JSON list of C-alpha atoms in Angstrom, two decimals:
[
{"chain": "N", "resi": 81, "resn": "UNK", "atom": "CA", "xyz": [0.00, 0.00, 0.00]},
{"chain": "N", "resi": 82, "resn": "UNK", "atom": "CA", "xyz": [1.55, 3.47, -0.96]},
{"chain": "N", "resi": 83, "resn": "UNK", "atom": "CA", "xyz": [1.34, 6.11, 1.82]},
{"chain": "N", "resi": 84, "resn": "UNK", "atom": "CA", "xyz": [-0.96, 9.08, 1.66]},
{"chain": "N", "resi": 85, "resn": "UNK", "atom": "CA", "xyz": [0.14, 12.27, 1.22]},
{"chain": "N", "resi": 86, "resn": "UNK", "atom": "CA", "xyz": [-1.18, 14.72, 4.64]},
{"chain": "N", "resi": 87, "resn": "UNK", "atom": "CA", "xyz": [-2.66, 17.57, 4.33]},
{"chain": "N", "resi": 88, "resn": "UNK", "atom": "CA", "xyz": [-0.61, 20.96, 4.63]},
{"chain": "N", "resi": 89, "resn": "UNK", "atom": "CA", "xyz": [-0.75, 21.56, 8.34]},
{"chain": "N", "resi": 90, "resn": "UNK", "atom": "CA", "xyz": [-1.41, 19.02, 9.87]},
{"chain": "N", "resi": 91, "resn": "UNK", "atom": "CA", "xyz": [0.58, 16.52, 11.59]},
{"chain": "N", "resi": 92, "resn": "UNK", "atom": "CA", "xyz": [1.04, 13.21, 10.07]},
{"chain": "N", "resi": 93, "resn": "UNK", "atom": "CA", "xyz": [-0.10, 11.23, 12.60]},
{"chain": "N", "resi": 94, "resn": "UNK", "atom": "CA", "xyz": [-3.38, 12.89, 13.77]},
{"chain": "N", "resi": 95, "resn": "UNK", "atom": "CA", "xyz": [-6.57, 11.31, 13.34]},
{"chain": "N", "resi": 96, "resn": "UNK", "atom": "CA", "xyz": [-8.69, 13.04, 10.57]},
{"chain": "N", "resi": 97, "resn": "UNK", "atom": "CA", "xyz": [-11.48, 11.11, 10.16]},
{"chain": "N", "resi": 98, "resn": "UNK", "atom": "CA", "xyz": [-13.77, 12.49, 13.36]},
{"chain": "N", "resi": 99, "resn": "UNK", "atom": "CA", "xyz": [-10.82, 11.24, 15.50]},
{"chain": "N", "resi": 100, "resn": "UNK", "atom": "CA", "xyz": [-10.27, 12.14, 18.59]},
{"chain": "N", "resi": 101, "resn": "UNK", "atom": "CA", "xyz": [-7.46, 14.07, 18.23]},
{"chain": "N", "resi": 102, "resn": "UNK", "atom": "CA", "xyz": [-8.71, 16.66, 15.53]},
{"chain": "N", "resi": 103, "resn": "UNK", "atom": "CA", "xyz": [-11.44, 17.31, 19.11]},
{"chain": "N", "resi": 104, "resn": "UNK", "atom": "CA", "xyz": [-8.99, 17.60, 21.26]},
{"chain": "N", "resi": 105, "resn": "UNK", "atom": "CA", "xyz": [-7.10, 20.21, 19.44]},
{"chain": "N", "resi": 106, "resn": "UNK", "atom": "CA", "xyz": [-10.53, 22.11, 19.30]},
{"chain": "N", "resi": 107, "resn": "UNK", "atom": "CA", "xyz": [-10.78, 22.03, 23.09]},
{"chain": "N", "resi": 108, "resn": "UNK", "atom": "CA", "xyz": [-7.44, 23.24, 23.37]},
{"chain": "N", "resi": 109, "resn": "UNK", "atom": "CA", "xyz": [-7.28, 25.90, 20.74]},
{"chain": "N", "resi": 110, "resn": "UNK", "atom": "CA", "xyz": [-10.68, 27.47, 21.87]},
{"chain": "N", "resi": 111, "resn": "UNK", "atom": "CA", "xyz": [-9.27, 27.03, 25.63]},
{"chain": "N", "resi": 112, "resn": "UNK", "atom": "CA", "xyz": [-5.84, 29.17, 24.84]},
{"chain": "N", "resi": 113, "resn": "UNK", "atom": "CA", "xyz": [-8.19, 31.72, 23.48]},
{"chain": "N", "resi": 114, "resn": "UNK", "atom": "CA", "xyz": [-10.22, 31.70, 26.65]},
{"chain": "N", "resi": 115, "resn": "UNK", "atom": "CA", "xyz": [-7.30, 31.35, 28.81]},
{"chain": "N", "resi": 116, "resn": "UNK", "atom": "CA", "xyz": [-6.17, 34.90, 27.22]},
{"chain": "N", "resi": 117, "resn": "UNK", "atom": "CA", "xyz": [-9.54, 36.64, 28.07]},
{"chain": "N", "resi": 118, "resn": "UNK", "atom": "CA", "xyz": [-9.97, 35.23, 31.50]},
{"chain": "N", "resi": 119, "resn": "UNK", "atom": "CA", "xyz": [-6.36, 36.02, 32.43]},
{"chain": "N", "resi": 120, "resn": "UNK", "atom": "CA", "xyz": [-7.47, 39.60, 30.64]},
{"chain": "N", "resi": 121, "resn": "UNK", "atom": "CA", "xyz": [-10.40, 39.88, 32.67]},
{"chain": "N", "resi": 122, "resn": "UNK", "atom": "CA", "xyz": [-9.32, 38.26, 36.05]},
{"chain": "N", "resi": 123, "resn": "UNK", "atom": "CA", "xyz": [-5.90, 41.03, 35.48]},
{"chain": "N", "resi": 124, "resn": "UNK", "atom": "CA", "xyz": [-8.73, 43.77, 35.06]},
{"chain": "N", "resi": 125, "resn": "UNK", "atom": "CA", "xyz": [-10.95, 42.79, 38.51]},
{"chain": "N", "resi": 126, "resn": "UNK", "atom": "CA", "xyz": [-7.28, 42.27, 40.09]},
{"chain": "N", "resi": 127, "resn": "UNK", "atom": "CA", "xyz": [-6.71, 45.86, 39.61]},
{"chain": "N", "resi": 128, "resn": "UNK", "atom": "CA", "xyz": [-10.08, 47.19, 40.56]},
{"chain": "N", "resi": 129, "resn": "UNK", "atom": "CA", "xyz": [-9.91, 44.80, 43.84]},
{"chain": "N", "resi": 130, "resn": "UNK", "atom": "CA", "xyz": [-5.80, 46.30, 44.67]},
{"chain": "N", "resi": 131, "resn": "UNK", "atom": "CA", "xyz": [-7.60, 50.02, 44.22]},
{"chain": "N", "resi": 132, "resn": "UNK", "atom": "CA", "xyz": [-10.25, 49.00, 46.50]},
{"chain": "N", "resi": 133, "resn": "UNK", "atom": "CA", "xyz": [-7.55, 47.43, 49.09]},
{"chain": "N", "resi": 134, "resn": "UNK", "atom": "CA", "xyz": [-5.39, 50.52, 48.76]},
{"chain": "N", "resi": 135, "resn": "UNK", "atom": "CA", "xyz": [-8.01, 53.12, 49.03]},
{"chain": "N", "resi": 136, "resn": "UNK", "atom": "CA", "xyz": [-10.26, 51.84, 51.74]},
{"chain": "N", "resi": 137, "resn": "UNK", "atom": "CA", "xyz": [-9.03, 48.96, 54.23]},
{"chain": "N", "resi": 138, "resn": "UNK", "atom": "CA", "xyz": [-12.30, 48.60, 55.61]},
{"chain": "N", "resi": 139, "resn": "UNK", "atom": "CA", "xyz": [-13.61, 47.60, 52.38]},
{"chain": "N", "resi": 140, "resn": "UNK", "atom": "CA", "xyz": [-13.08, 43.80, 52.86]},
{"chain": "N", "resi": 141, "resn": "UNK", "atom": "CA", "xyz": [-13.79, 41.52, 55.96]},
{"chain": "N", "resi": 142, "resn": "UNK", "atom": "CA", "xyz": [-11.73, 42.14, 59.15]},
{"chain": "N", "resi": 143, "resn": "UNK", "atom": "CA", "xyz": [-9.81, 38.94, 59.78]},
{"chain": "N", "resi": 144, "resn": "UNK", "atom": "CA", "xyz": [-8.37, 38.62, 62.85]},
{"chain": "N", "resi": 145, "resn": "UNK", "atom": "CA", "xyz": [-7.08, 35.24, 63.69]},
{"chain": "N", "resi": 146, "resn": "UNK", "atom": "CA", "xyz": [-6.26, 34.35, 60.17]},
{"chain": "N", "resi": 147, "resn": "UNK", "atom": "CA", "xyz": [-2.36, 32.41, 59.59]},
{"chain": "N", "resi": 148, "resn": "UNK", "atom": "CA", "xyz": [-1.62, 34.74, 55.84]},
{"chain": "N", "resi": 149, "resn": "UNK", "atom": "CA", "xyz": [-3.27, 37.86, 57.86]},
{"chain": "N", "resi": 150, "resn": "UNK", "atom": "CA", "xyz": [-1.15, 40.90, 56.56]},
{"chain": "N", "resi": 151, "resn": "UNK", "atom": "CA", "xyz": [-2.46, 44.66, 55.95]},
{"chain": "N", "resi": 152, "resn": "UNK", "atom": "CA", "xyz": [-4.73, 45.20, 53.20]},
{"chain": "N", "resi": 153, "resn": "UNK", "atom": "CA", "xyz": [-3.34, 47.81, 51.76]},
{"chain": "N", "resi": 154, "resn": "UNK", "atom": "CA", "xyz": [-0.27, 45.89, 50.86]},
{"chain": "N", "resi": 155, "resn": "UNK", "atom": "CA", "xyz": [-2.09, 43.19, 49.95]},
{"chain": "N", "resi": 156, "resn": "UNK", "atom": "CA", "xyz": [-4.21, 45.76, 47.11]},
{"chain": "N", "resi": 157, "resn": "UNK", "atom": "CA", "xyz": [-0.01, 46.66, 45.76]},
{"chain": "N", "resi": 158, "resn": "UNK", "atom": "CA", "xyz": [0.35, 43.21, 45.09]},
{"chain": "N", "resi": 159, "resn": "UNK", "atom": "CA", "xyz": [-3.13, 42.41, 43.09]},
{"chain": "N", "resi": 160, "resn": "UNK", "atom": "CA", "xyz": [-2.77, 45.32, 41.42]},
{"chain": "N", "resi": 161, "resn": "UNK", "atom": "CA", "xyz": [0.68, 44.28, 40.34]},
{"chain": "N", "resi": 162, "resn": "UNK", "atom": "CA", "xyz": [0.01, 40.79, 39.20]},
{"chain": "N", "resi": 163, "resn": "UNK", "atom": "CA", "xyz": [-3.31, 42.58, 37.82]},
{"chain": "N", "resi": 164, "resn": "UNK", "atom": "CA", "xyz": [-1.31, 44.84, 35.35]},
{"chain": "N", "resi": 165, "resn": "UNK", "atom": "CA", "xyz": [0.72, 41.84, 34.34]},
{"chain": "N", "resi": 166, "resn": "UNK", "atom": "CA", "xyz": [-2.10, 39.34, 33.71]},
{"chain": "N", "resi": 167, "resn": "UNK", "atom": "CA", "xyz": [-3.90, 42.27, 31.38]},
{"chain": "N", "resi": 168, "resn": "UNK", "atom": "CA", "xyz": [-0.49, 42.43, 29.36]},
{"chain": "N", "resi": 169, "resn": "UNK", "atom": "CA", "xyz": [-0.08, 38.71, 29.14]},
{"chain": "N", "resi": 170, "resn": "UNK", "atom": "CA", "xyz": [-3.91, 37.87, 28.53]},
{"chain": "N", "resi": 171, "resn": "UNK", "atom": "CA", "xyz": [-3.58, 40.29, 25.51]},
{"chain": "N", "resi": 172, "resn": "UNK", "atom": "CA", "xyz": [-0.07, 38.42, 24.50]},
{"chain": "N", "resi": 173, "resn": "UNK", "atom": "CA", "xyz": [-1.93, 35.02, 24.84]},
{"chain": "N", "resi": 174, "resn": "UNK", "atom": "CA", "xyz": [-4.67, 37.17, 22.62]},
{"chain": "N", "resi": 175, "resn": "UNK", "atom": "CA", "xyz": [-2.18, 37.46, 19.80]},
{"chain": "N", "resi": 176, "resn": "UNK", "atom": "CA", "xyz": [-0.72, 33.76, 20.24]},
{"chain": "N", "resi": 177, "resn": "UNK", "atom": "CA", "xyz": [2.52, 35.23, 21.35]},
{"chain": "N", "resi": 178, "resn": "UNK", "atom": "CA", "xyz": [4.89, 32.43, 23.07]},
{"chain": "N", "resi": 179, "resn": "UNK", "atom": "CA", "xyz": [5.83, 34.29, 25.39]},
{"chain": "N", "resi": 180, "resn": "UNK", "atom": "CA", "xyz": [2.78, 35.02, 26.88]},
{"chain": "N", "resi": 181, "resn": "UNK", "atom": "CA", "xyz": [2.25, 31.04, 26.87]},
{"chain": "N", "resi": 182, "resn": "UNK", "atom": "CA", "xyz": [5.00, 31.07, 29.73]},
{"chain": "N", "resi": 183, "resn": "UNK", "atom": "CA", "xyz": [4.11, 33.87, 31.51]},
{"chain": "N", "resi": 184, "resn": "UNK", "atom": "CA", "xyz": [0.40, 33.06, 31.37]},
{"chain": "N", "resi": 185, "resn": "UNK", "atom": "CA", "xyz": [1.17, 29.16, 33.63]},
{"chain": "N", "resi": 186, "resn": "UNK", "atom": "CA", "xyz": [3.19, 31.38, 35.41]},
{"chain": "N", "resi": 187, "resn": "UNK", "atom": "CA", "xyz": [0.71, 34.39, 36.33]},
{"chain": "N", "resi": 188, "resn": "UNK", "atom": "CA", "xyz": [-1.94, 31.86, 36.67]},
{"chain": "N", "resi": 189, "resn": "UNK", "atom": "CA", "xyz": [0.08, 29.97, 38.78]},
{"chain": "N", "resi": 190, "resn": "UNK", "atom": "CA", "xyz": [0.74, 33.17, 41.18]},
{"chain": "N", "resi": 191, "resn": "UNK", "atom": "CA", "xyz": [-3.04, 34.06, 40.83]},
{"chain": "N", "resi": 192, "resn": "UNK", "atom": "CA", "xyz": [-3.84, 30.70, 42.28]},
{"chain": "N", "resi": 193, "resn": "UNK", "atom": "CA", "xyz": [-2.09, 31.01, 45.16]},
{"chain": "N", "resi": 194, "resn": "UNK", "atom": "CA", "xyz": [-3.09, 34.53, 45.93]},
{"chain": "N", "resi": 195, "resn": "UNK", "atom": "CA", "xyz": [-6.43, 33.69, 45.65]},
{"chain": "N", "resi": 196, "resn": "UNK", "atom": "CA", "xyz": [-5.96, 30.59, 48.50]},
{"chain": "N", "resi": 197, "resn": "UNK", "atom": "CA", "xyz": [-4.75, 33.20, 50.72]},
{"chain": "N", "resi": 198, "resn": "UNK", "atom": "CA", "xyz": [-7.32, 35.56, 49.61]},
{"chain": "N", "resi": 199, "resn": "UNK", "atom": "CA", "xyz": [-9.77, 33.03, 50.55]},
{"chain": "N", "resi": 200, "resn": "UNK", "atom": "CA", "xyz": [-10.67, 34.61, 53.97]},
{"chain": "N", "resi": 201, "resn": "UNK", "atom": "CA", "xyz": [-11.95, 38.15, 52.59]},
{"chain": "N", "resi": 202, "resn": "UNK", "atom": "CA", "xyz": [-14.15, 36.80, 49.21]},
{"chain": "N", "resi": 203, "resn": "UNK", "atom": "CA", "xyz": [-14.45, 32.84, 49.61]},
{"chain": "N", "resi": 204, "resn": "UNK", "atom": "CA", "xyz": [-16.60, 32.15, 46.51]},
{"chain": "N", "resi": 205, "resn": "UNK", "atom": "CA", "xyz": [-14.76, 34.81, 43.82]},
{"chain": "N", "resi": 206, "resn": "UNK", "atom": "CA", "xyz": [-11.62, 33.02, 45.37]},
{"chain": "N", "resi": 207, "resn": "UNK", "atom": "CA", "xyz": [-12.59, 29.43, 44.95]},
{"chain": "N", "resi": 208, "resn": "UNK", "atom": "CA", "xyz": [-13.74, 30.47, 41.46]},
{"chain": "N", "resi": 209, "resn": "UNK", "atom": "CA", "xyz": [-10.53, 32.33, 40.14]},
{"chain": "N", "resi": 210, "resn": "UNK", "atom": "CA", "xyz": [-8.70, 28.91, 41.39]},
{"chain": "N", "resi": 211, "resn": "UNK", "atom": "CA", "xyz": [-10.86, 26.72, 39.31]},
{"chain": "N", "resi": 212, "resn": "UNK", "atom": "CA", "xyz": [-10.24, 29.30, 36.15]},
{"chain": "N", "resi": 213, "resn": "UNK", "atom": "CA", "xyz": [-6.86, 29.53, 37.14]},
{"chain": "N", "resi": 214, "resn": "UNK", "atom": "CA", "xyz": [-6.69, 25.39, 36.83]},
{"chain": "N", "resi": 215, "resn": "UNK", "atom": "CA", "xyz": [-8.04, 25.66, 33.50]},
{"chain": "N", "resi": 216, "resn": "UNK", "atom": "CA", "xyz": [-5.65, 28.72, 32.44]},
{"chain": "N", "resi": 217, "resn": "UNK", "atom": "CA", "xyz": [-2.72, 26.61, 33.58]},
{"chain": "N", "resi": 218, "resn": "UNK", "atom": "CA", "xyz": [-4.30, 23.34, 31.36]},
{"chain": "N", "resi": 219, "resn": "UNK", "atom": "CA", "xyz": [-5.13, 25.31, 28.09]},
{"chain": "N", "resi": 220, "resn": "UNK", "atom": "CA", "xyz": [-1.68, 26.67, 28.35]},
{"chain": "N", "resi": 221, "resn": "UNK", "atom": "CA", "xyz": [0.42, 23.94, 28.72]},
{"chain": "N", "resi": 222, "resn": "UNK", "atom": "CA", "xyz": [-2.06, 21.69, 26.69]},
{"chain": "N", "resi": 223, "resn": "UNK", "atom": "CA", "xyz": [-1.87, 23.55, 23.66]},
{"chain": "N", "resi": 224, "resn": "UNK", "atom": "CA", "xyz": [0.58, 22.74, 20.85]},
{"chain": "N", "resi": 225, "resn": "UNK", "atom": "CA", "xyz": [0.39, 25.64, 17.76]},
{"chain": "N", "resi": 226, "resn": "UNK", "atom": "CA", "xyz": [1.81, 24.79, 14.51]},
{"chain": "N", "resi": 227, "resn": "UNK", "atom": "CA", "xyz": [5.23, 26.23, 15.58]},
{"chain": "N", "resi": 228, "resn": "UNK", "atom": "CA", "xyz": [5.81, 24.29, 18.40]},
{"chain": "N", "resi": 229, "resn": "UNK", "atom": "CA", "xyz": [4.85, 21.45, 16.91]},
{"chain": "N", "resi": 230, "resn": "UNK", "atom": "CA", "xyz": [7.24, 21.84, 14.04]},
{"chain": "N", "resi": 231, "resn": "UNK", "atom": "CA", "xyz": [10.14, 22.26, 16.28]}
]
């Protein structure tokens, strides 16, 4: 049997015919895109929440006997920090920039933890941004463009 020729770009060995790699590639495609908006919008609420900390520390819940307690006002420097960098990033990720690809696991990665210890003060927005920080981390490393694929 003679070999068929692929297609131009794709990868010889994916599965074409409603395979279940062609899906997969879907999933992860369409999640890099949303990885880039939510790291665009979570960066955006990041620096609304770090003006709110700043300017008022009365704004949040008063935790007293809390192990990551700190003042709030630092606490509103550093999510307005990672906030800036996650709307930078979420744009590179936007443009399919690489790397925005490694800064996005890694801002995701620093989100995550900042919103465990920002558990306390918002427990639902903070057990949400970890679960869309979980998937930011998967669509990111998941994903395998044409370039990197080729290399």
């Amino acid at each position: 049997m003679t070999q068929q020729p692929t297609p131009p770009g794709s990868h010889p060995h994916q599965e074409h015919a409603g395979g279940g790699r062609d899906r997969t590639s879907m999933w992860v495609a369409g999640g890099t895109v949303f990885a880039g908006v939510v790291l665009l919008v979570d960066g955006l609420l990041d620096i609304l929440k770090g003006i709110t900390a700043i300017a008022s520390d009365d704004i949040y819940a008063n935790i007293n006997d809390y192990v990551y307690r700190f003042n709030l006002t630092g606490w509103g420097w550093v999510l307005l920090i990672l906030g800036v960098i996650s709307v930078i990033t979420g744009l590179g990720l936007l443009t399919d920039a690489l790397w925005a690809r490694v800064v996005g696991v890694f801002m995701a990665s620093l989100s995550l933890i900042a919103n465990f210890l920002w558990l306390p003060y918002q427990p639902l927005w903070a057990l949400i941004s970890i679960a869309l920080d979980a998937w930011v981390i998967w669509a990111l490393t998941a994903h395998r463009s044409a370039r990197t694929t080729a290399l």
